[in-house]
């Protein structure tokens, strides 16, 4: 089955038959966008009031326990239809979009968000959606608004600046960690973000490397803070693993004027920062973006240490 085609068909129909969904996508035509240039790459800021619920979502265990899970099949809006993917997943249209085509792909089972056992699936999904969409994962403590229910997301390819700028950024700011068996891993510090760029045509090589990375990187049972993008283009995967230290920056919790409602997850660190409030959109600048990013990523030193360890495996 051509999942890109089917997903496009699904979203086209859902916008017509489900008013809230149609309105969500119609509102995208009026979102405002600003673009800031950094050292060889750009970061956009999108003022998108429709994202307020997600940006301000309470994700502490108590709040999660007390709310009805919005990804469980029985709690979906009655107008929502989905596209089955593999045995246990369903491709759903996201009615509160960031992308002009935006999907959420939850499991049919209420199981916790976890990358260890779903990384392979993430890459299978990006392969199945390769004609049109990039797939991403937000860690349970790093941007997922449903940390209790495993899910991926997918959005139109090329929408996040990092996709077009990938090669430039990796070349300019990257340091190759290993290159063997058709797998290339680069550690990147572009001044704002720290990430691993994993490139290969072989999904098993990618999965094997990722497993080694996880074992080495996390010293507790808890999943390290990650956002992951997976894209299959040409004949290979490009996987970006953002290495985070913090979920939300200090300004998110500040009082009064200082407060900026920016809660970085995959799309934000992929280069499209979402702010649901107009006053934040008007005030945000290069300095504020840079401050937020530096705060929520690991340090240069931590990236270098990781690179050295990974080079030996
Ligand atoms: Zn659920």
Coordinates of C-alpha atoms in Angstrom, one line a residue, residues 18-133:
X18 CA -15.0 17.0 10.3
X19 CA -15.6 20.7 11.0
X20 CA -13.1 21.1 13.8
X21 CA -10.4 19.5 11.7
X22 CA -11.3 21.7 8.7
X23 CA -11.2 24.8 10.8
X24 CA -7.8 23.7 12.3
X25 CA -6.2 23.5 8.8
X26 CA -8.0 26.6 7.5
X27 CA -6.5 28.6 10.4
X28 CA -3.0 27.7 9.3
X29 CA -3.4 30.1 6.3
X30 CA -3.4 33.0 8.8
X31 CA -0.6 32.0 11.1
X32 CA 2.3 34.4 11.1
X33 CA 5.9 33.3 10.6
X34 CA 9.2 35.0 11.3
X35 CA 12.6 33.6 10.2
X36 CA 15.9 34.2 12.0
X37 CA 19.3 33.4 10.4
X38 CA 22.0 31.7 12.4
X39 CA 25.4 30.2 11.4
X40 CA 24.5 28.4 8.2
X41 CA 20.9 27.6 9.2
X42 CA 17.6 29.2 10.0
X43 CA 15.0 29.0 12.8
X44 CA 11.4 30.1 12.1
X45 CA 8.9 31.2 14.7
X46 CA 5.2 30.4 14.0
X47 CA 2.5 32.2 15.9
X48 CA -0.1 29.5 16.2
X49 CA -2.9 30.0 18.8
X50 CA -4.4 26.6 17.9
X51 CA -1.4 25.0 19.7
X52 CA -2.2 26.4 23.1
X53 CA -3.5 23.2 24.6
X54 CA -0.4 21.2 23.5
X55 CA 2.2 23.9 24.4
X56 CA 0.7 24.3 27.9
X57 CA -0.2 20.6 28.4
X58 CA 0.4 19.5 32.0
X59 CA 2.5 16.3 31.7
X60 CA 3.2 15.5 35.3
X61 CA 2.1 12.0 36.4
X62 CA -0.8 13.3 38.5
X63 CA -2.3 15.4 35.8
X64 CA -1.8 12.6 33.3
X65 CA -3.5 10.1 35.6
X66 CA -6.5 12.4 36.1
X67 CA -7.2 13.1 32.5
X68 CA -8.9 10.9 29.9
X69 CA -6.3 9.7 27.4
X70 CA -6.9 11.5 24.1
X71 CA -5.1 8.9 22.1
X72 CA -7.0 5.9 23.3
X73 CA -9.3 4.6 20.5
X74 CA -12.5 4.9 22.6
X75 CA -11.8 8.6 23.4
X76 CA -11.3 9.8 19.9
X77 CA -13.8 12.4 18.5
X78 CA -16.6 10.6 16.7
X79 CA -15.7 12.2 13.4
X80 CA -12.2 10.9 13.5
X81 CA -11.3 8.1 11.1
X82 CA -7.9 6.5 10.8
X83 CA -5.7 4.4 8.5
X84 CA -4.5 1.1 10.0
X85 CA -0.7 0.8 10.0
X86 CA 0.9 -2.6 10.9
X87 CA -1.0 -4.6 13.4
X88 CA -1.2 -2.1 16.3
X89 CA -1.0 1.4 14.9
X90 CA -3.4 3.8 13.4
X91 CA -2.6 6.9 11.3
X92 CA -4.8 9.8 12.5
X93 CA -5.1 13.4 11.2
X94 CA -4.0 15.9 13.8
X95 CA -6.8 18.4 14.1
X96 CA -4.5 21.0 15.7
X97 CA -1.8 21.2 13.0
X98 CA 1.6 22.8 12.8
X99 CA 2.3 21.3 9.3
X100 CA -0.1 21.8 6.4
X101 CA -0.4 18.0 6.6
X102 CA 0.0 16.7 10.1
X103 CA -0.6 13.2 11.5
X104 CA -0.5 11.5 14.9
X105 CA 0.2 7.8 14.8
X106 CA -0.7 6.1 18.1
X107 CA -0.6 2.5 19.1
X108 CA -4.0 0.9 19.5
X109 CA -2.9 -0.1 23.0
X110 CA -2.4 2.3 25.9
X111 CA 1.3 1.7 26.6
X112 CA 3.8 4.3 27.7
X113 CA 5.8 6.4 25.2
X114 CA 9.2 4.7 24.9
X115 CA 11.9 4.8 22.2
X116 CA 13.7 1.6 23.1
X117 CA 11.2 -0.8 21.6
X118 CA 9.8 1.6 19.0
X119 CA 12.8 3.0 17.3
X120 CA 12.7 0.3 14.6
X121 CA 9.0 1.1 14.0
X122 CA 9.8 4.8 13.7
X123 CA 12.1 4.1 10.8
X124 CA 9.7 1.6 9.2
X125 CA 7.1 4.3 9.4
X126 CA 9.3 6.9 7.7
X127 CA 10.0 4.4 5.0
X128 CA 6.3 3.7 4.4
X129 CA 5.6 7.4 4.3
X130 CA 8.7 8.3 2.4
X131 CA 7.0 9.9 -0.6
X132 CA 5.6 12.7 1.3
X133 CA 6.3 12.8 5.1

